[in-house]
Amino acid sequence: MLPQHLKQIRVLMLNDKQNLERTLFRLEQGFELQFRLGPSLQGKKVMVHTNYPLEGQLFDRNNFRVLPWTYPTGKEEDSDKFCSLDLKLAGSYQYYFGYVDSERIGGGYIVVDPVLRVGADDHTLPLDCITIQTYLSKCLGHLDDWPDRLRVAKESGYNMIHFTPVQTLGESRSCYSLADQLSVNPEFSPAGRSYDWTDVGGLVEKLKTEWDMLCITDVVYNHTAANSMWIREHPECGYNLVNSPHLRPAWVLDRALWHLTTRVAEGRYKAKGLPADITTESHLNAVRSVMWQDVFPQIKLWEFYQVKVDSAVEEFRTLLQNGTKPDHSKTGGQTGLRIIQDPQYRRYGNTADMDSALETFVPHSLSPQHIEECCGWLNQKLTDLNAEQYHIVHQHQEQVRLPLYRATPDMLARGEKHRKLLNL
């Protein structure tokens, strides 16, 4: 630890309702970060919380602790008191602050940059001096062959190598689609050998000490392979129509395109100029025609964003007949019909906010004639809004066809098959 008079100190002023979660504060290891109260918090009992761990403890993202206040003058004065963090651990950490016995009123994140060291003498590699080369791990062959294939990066002056995941890949063979997040890709092992993490670590250490090069890799967990045991044991971790119902329209479209793909492959659209082997621009035009004539009219995606007009009008009619008044605390006295998107994204599942309807369509009296007049206004407005949603979805469907015209002659010459074209 540096002596106090040599330590670099950074001060973060806290102000009421100041949410800085979109601001990145970067600091270096060895710095001291001090939290001080801004003018808006002077004289108030403020507590600062952070998940930066105490020395000797492991980091837990959800474990927050309260930082004690330091009073330099020995007096409990808000003007110069502060609480601090002695930044020794690299990583991303969160802080928030609030009054005693109240919810948070502000907060943000800090990032403590690591100190990188290379070479047999463990000298520092400044972050600003990193030059990095990416390698697709699956293309490097057996682990024995990696040094020869990586040497070109060393001789070219790079000091860091980025590997795509070295774990077991999924059935798609995508570089980030993992079937097993905990095992080394068996393709790295030649016949008669079974390399593990110790072997990978030995190679990384060799590059660090002998080549003065660091290694980094990354994992994207939402690219987990469909044949991963992890996702089979915990399907809730993946996107599905239970935990992500907003994907229902996209799922319907995806399934429709899949069924179209199989029908094209079976030759069921030859009569419409769409053979199983798509090789020309005219075939792409035929795909567009089939989508507009057969696919979109059947799946009716606009219905996921529309209101069932008759039901909404009937509910509104009942409220008017009962003399119900709008809740001004919800509408703020402002007119304008508000539509509530169905959180489950069911067809015609959207609803009209009745407080906004009662605020907007006010009958001259409670006579049946005036009530029906208001119901007619609401009916027309909902019909117009449904038509608007129809046109919005129609515009989105227009965009679906655009990539079909971006196929180059080279792509067509290579005989890109129908499934790839349809999945663009």
PDB file of N, CA and C in Angstrom, residues 36-90:
ATOM      1  N   ARG A  36     -18.303  12.016  -1.194  1.00  0.00           N
ATOM      2  CA  ARG A  36     -18.609  13.198  -0.377  1.00  0.00           C
ATOM      3  C   ARG A  36     -20.006  13.703  -0.724  1.00  0.00           C
ATOM      4  N   LEU A  37     -20.616  14.399   0.234  1.00  0.00           N
ATOM      5  CA  LEU A  37     -21.987  14.884   0.045  1.00  0.00           C
ATOM      6  C   LEU A  37     -21.996  16.213  -0.697  1.00  0.00           C
ATOM      7  N   GLY A  38     -22.846  16.268  -1.746  1.00  0.00           N
ATOM      8  CA  GLY A  38     -23.048  17.518  -2.454  1.00  0.00           C
ATOM      9  C   GLY A  38     -24.013  18.415  -1.693  1.00  0.00           C
ATOM     10  N   PRO A  39     -24.219  19.648  -2.168  1.00  0.00           N
ATOM     11  CA  PRO A  39     -25.075  20.616  -1.466  1.00  0.00           C
ATOM     12  C   PRO A  39     -26.486  20.096  -1.185  1.00  0.00           C
ATOM     13  N   SER A  40     -27.047  19.305  -2.110  1.00  0.00           N
ATOM     14  CA  SER A  40     -28.427  18.846  -1.946  1.00  0.00           C
ATOM     15  C   SER A  40     -28.582  17.813  -0.834  1.00  0.00           C
ATOM     16  N   LEU A  41     -27.467  17.250  -0.347  1.00  0.00           N
ATOM     17  CA  LEU A  41     -27.539  16.223   0.693  1.00  0.00           C
ATOM     18  C   LEU A  41     -26.961  16.680   2.024  1.00  0.00           C
ATOM     19  N   GLN A  42     -26.492  17.909   2.069  1.00  0.00           N
ATOM     20  CA  GLN A  42     -25.928  18.432   3.320  1.00  0.00           C
ATOM     21  C   GLN A  42     -27.005  18.454   4.404  1.00  0.00           C
ATOM     22  N   GLY A  43     -26.636  18.012   5.575  1.00  0.00           N
ATOM     23  CA  GLY A  43     -27.556  18.039   6.705  1.00  0.00           C
ATOM     24  C   GLY A  43     -28.535  16.890   6.748  1.00  0.00           C
ATOM     25  N   LYS A  44     -28.377  15.913   5.863  1.00  0.00           N
ATOM     26  CA  LYS A  44     -29.281  14.773   5.835  1.00  0.00           C
ATOM     27  C   LYS A  44     -28.502  13.501   6.182  1.00  0.00           C
ATOM     28  N   LYS A  45     -29.188  12.545   6.745  1.00  0.00           N
ATOM     29  CA  LYS A  45     -28.555  11.297   7.146  1.00  0.00           C
ATOM     30  C   LYS A  45     -28.496  10.356   5.948  1.00  0.00           C
ATOM     31  N   VAL A  46     -27.343  10.347   5.329  1.00  0.00           N
ATOM     32  CA  VAL A  46     -27.150   9.584   4.096  1.00  0.00           C
ATOM     33  C   VAL A  46     -26.273   8.370   4.384  1.00  0.00           C
ATOM     34  N   MET A  47     -26.635   7.253   3.755  1.00  0.00           N
ATOM     35  CA  MET A  47     -25.845   6.033   3.874  1.00  0.00           C
ATOM     36  C   MET A  47     -25.412   5.605   2.479  1.00  0.00           C
ATOM     37  N   VAL A  48     -24.134   5.245   2.346  1.00  0.00           N
ATOM     38  CA  VAL A  48     -23.580   4.801   1.068  1.00  0.00           C
ATOM     39  C   VAL A  48     -23.358   3.295   1.137  1.00  0.00           C
ATOM     40  N   HIS A  49     -23.863   2.590   0.119  1.00  0.00           N
ATOM     41  CA  HIS A  49     -23.746   1.137   0.056  1.00  0.00           C
ATOM     42  C   HIS A  49     -22.908   0.752  -1.159  1.00  0.00           C
ATOM     43  N   THR A  50     -22.154  -0.333  -1.066  1.00  0.00           N
ATOM     44  CA  THR A  50     -21.365  -0.810  -2.195  1.00  0.00           C
ATOM     45  C   THR A  50     -21.201  -2.324  -2.105  1.00  0.00           C
ATOM     46  N   ASN A  51     -20.995  -2.942  -3.271  1.00  0.00           N
ATOM     47  CA  ASN A  51     -20.700  -4.377  -3.280  1.00  0.00           C
ATOM     48  C   ASN A  51     -19.210  -4.645  -3.473  1.00  0.00           C
ATOM     49  N   TYR A  52     -18.386  -3.593  -3.375  1.00  0.00           N
ATOM     50  CA  TYR A  52     -16.933  -3.801  -3.345  1.00  0.00           C
ATOM     51  C   TYR A  52     -16.619  -4.536  -2.048  1.00  0.00           C
ATOM     52  N   PRO A  53     -15.960  -5.693  -2.103  1.00  0.00           N
ATOM     53  CA  PRO A  53     -15.824  -6.535  -0.910  1.00  0.00           C
ATOM     54  C   PRO A  53     -14.783  -6.012   0.074  1.00  0.00           C
ATOM     55  N   LEU A  54     -14.960  -6.387   1.318  1.00  0.00           N
ATOM     56  CA  LEU A  54     -13.939  -6.132   2.325  1.00  0.00           C
ATOM     57  C   LEU A  54     -12.702  -6.956   2.000  1.00  0.00           C
ATOM     58  N   GLU A  55     -11.549  -6.498   2.469  1.00  0.00           N
ATOM     59  CA  GLU A  55     -10.309  -7.200   2.199  1.00  0.00           C
ATOM     60  C   GLU A  55     -10.390  -8.633   2.738  1.00  0.00           C
ATOM     61  N   GLY A  56     -10.018  -9.578   1.887  1.00  0.00           N
ATOM     62  CA  GLY A  56     -10.038 -10.975   2.279  1.00  0.00           C
ATOM     63  C   GLY A  56     -11.339 -11.678   1.976  1.00  0.00           C
ATOM     64  N   GLN A  57     -12.363 -10.938   1.545  1.00  0.00           N
ATOM     65  CA  GLN A  57     -13.644 -11.548   1.241  1.00  0.00           C
ATOM     66  C   GLN A  57     -13.839 -11.663  -0.274  1.00  0.00           C
ATOM     67  N   LEU A  58     -14.649 -12.641  -0.673  1.00  0.00           N
ATOM     68  CA  LEU A  58     -14.939 -12.830  -2.087  1.00  0.00           C
ATOM     69  C   LEU A  58     -15.997 -11.840  -2.554  1.00  0.00           C
ATOM     70  N   PHE A  59     -15.936 -11.480  -3.819  1.00  0.00           N
ATOM     71  CA  PHE A  59     -16.915 -10.557  -4.384  1.00  0.00           C
ATOM     72  C   PHE A  59     -18.243 -11.273  -4.601  1.00  0.00           C
ATOM     73  N   ASP A  60     -19.309 -10.643  -4.164  1.00  0.00           N
ATOM     74  CA  ASP A  60     -20.672 -11.130  -4.391  1.00  0.00           C
ATOM     75  C   ASP A  60     -21.477  -9.955  -4.925  1.00  0.00           C
ATOM     76  N   ARG A  61     -21.934 -10.081  -6.145  1.00  0.00           N
ATOM     77  CA  ARG A  61     -22.622  -8.969  -6.809  1.00  0.00           C
ATOM     78  C   ARG A  61     -23.810  -8.441  -5.998  1.00  0.00           C
ATOM     79  N   ASN A  62     -24.479  -9.325  -5.263  1.00  0.00           N
ATOM     80  CA  ASN A  62     -25.692  -8.942  -4.546  1.00  0.00           C
ATOM     81  C   ASN A  62     -25.459  -8.633  -3.071  1.00  0.00           C
ATOM     82  N   ASN A  63     -24.211  -8.685  -2.642  1.00  0.00           N
ATOM     83  CA  ASN A  63     -23.893  -8.441  -1.237  1.00  0.00           C
ATOM     84  C   ASN A  63     -23.379  -7.008  -1.069  1.00  0.00           C
ATOM     85  N   PHE A  64     -24.212  -6.137  -0.523  1.00  0.00           N
ATOM     86  CA  PHE A  64     -23.843  -4.736  -0.321  1.00  0.00           C
ATOM     87  C   PHE A  64     -23.559  -4.478   1.161  1.00  0.00           C
ATOM     88  N   ARG A  65     -22.641  -3.588   1.399  1.00  0.00           N
ATOM     89  CA  ARG A  65     -22.315  -3.187   2.764  1.00  0.00           C
ATOM     90  C   ARG A  65     -22.331  -1.666   2.856  1.00  0.00           C
ATOM     91  N   VAL A  66     -22.508  -1.178   4.072  1.00  0.00           N
ATOM     92  CA  VAL A  66     -22.547   0.269   4.310  1.00  0.00           C
ATOM     93  C   VAL A  66     -21.143   0.765   4.608  1.00  0.00           C
ATOM     94  N   LEU A  67     -20.742   1.844   3.962  1.00  0.00           N
ATOM     95  CA  LEU A  67     -19.423   2.427   4.208  1.00  0.00           C
ATOM     96  C   LEU A  67     -19.495   3.395   5.387  1.00  0.00           C
ATOM     97  N   PRO A  68     -18.533   3.307   6.306  1.00  0.00           N
ATOM     98  CA  PRO A  68     -18.533   4.225   7.458  1.00  0.00           C
ATOM     99  C   PRO A  68     -18.037   5.607   7.051  1.00  0.00           C
ATOM    100  N   TRP A  69     -18.559   6.628   7.710  1.00  0.00           N
ATOM    101  CA  TRP A  69     -18.145   7.996   7.447  1.00  0.00           C
ATOM    102  C   TRP A  69     -16.866   8.309   8.222  1.00  0.00           C
ATOM    103  N   THR A  70     -15.995   9.083   7.588  1.00  0.00           N
ATOM    104  CA  THR A  70     -14.765   9.567   8.223  1.00  0.00           C
ATOM    105  C   THR A  70     -14.891  11.066   8.431  1.00  0.00           C
ATOM    106  N   TYR A  71     -14.514  11.528   9.629  1.00  0.00           N
ATOM    107  CA  TYR A  71     -14.601  12.954   9.968  1.00  0.00           C
ATOM    108  C   TYR A  71     -13.186  13.475  10.204  1.00  0.00           C
ATOM    109  N   PRO A  72     -12.568  14.134   9.233  1.00  0.00           N
ATOM    110  CA  PRO A  72     -11.177  14.580   9.357  1.00  0.00           C
ATOM    111  C   PRO A  72     -10.936  15.529  10.525  1.00  0.00           C
ATOM    112  N   THR A  73     -11.921  16.368  10.833  1.00  0.00           N
ATOM    113  CA  THR A  73     -11.727  17.355  11.905  1.00  0.00           C
ATOM    114  C   THR A  73     -12.097  16.791  13.271  1.00  0.00           C
ATOM    115  N   GLY A  74     -12.659  15.605  13.292  1.00  0.00           N
ATOM    116  CA  GLY A  74     -13.112  15.029  14.548  1.00  0.00           C
ATOM    117  C   GLY A  74     -14.510  15.460  14.922  1.00  0.00           C
ATOM    118  N   LYS A  75     -15.092  16.372  14.166  1.00  0.00           N
ATOM    119  CA  LYS A  75     -16.446  16.838  14.413  1.00  0.00           C
ATOM    120  C   LYS A  75     -17.384  16.278  13.350  1.00  0.00           C
ATOM    121  N   GLU A  76     -18.598  15.981  13.754  1.00  0.00           N
ATOM    122  CA  GLU A  76     -19.567  15.408  12.820  1.00  0.00           C
ATOM    123  C   GLU A  76     -20.176  16.506  11.958  1.00  0.00           C
ATOM    124  N   GLU A  77     -19.388  16.959  10.992  1.00  0.00           N
ATOM    125  CA  GLU A  77     -19.832  17.999  10.077  1.00  0.00           C
ATOM    126  C   GLU A  77     -19.941  17.416   8.673  1.00  0.00           C
ATOM    127  N   ASP A  78     -21.027  17.784   7.982  1.00  0.00           N
ATOM    128  CA  ASP A  78     -21.251  17.241   6.645  1.00  0.00           C
ATOM    129  C   ASP A  78     -20.350  17.878   5.591  1.00  0.00           C
ATOM    130  N   SER A  79     -19.777  19.013   5.880  1.00  0.00           N
ATOM    131  CA  SER A  79     -19.034  19.756   4.864  1.00  0.00           C
ATOM    132  C   SER A  79     -17.753  19.049   4.438  1.00  0.00           C
ATOM    133  N   ASP A  80     -17.140  18.284   5.332  1.00  0.00           N
ATOM    134  CA  ASP A  80     -15.885  17.650   4.954  1.00  0.00           C
ATOM    135  C   ASP A  80     -15.851  16.151   5.228  1.00  0.00           C
ATOM    136  N   LYS A  81     -16.935  15.559   5.691  1.00  0.00           N
ATOM    137  CA  LYS A  81     -16.915  14.123   5.955  1.00  0.00           C
ATOM    138  C   LYS A  81     -16.935  13.350   4.644  1.00  0.00           C
ATOM    139  N   PHE A  82     -16.414  12.155   4.677  1.00  0.00           N
ATOM    140  CA  PHE A  82     -16.389  11.314   3.490  1.00  0.00           C
ATOM    141  C   PHE A  82     -16.325   9.847   3.916  1.00  0.00           C
ATOM    142  N   CYS A  83     -16.709   8.978   2.997  1.00  0.00           N
ATOM    143  CA  CYS A  83     -16.453   7.551   3.158  1.00  0.00           C
ATOM    144  C   CYS A  83     -15.662   7.119   1.932  1.00  0.00           C
ATOM    145  N   SER A  84     -14.857   6.097   2.070  1.00  0.00           N
ATOM    146  CA  SER A  84     -13.891   5.814   1.009  1.00  0.00           C
ATOM    147  C   SER A  84     -13.738   4.324   0.747  1.00  0.00           C
ATOM    148  N   LEU A  85     -13.158   4.042  -0.432  1.00  0.00           N
ATOM    149  CA  LEU A  85     -12.783   2.689  -0.838  1.00  0.00           C
ATOM    150  C   LEU A  85     -11.320   2.699  -1.232  1.00  0.00           C
ATOM    151  N   ASP A  86     -10.559   1.757  -0.670  1.00  0.00           N
ATOM    152  CA  ASP A  86      -9.167   1.581  -1.054  1.00  0.00           C
ATOM    153  C   ASP A  86      -9.149   0.533  -2.162  1.00  0.00           C
ATOM    154  N   LEU A  87      -8.981   0.970  -3.402  1.00  0.00           N
ATOM    155  CA  LEU A  87      -9.209   0.128  -4.567  1.00  0.00           C
ATOM    156  C   LEU A  87      -8.008  -0.764  -4.859  1.00  0.00           C
ATOM    157  N   LYS A  88      -8.116  -2.014  -4.441  1.00  0.00           N
ATOM    158  CA  LYS A  88      -7.048  -2.982  -4.661  1.00  0.00           C
ATOM    159  C   LYS A  88      -7.448  -4.063  -5.651  1.00  0.00           C
ATOM    160  N   LEU A  89      -8.750  -4.305  -5.798  1.00  0.00           N
ATOM    161  CA  LEU A  89      -9.242  -5.381  -6.657  1.00  0.00           C
ATOM    162  C   LEU A  89      -9.794  -4.811  -7.965  1.00  0.00           C
ATOM    163  N   ALA A  90      -9.316  -5.352  -9.076  1.00  0.00           N
ATOM    164  CA  ALA A  90      -9.849  -4.935 -10.374  1.00  0.00           C
ATOM    165  C   ALA A  90     -11.237  -5.529 -10.575  1.00  0.00           C
TER     166      ALA A  90
END
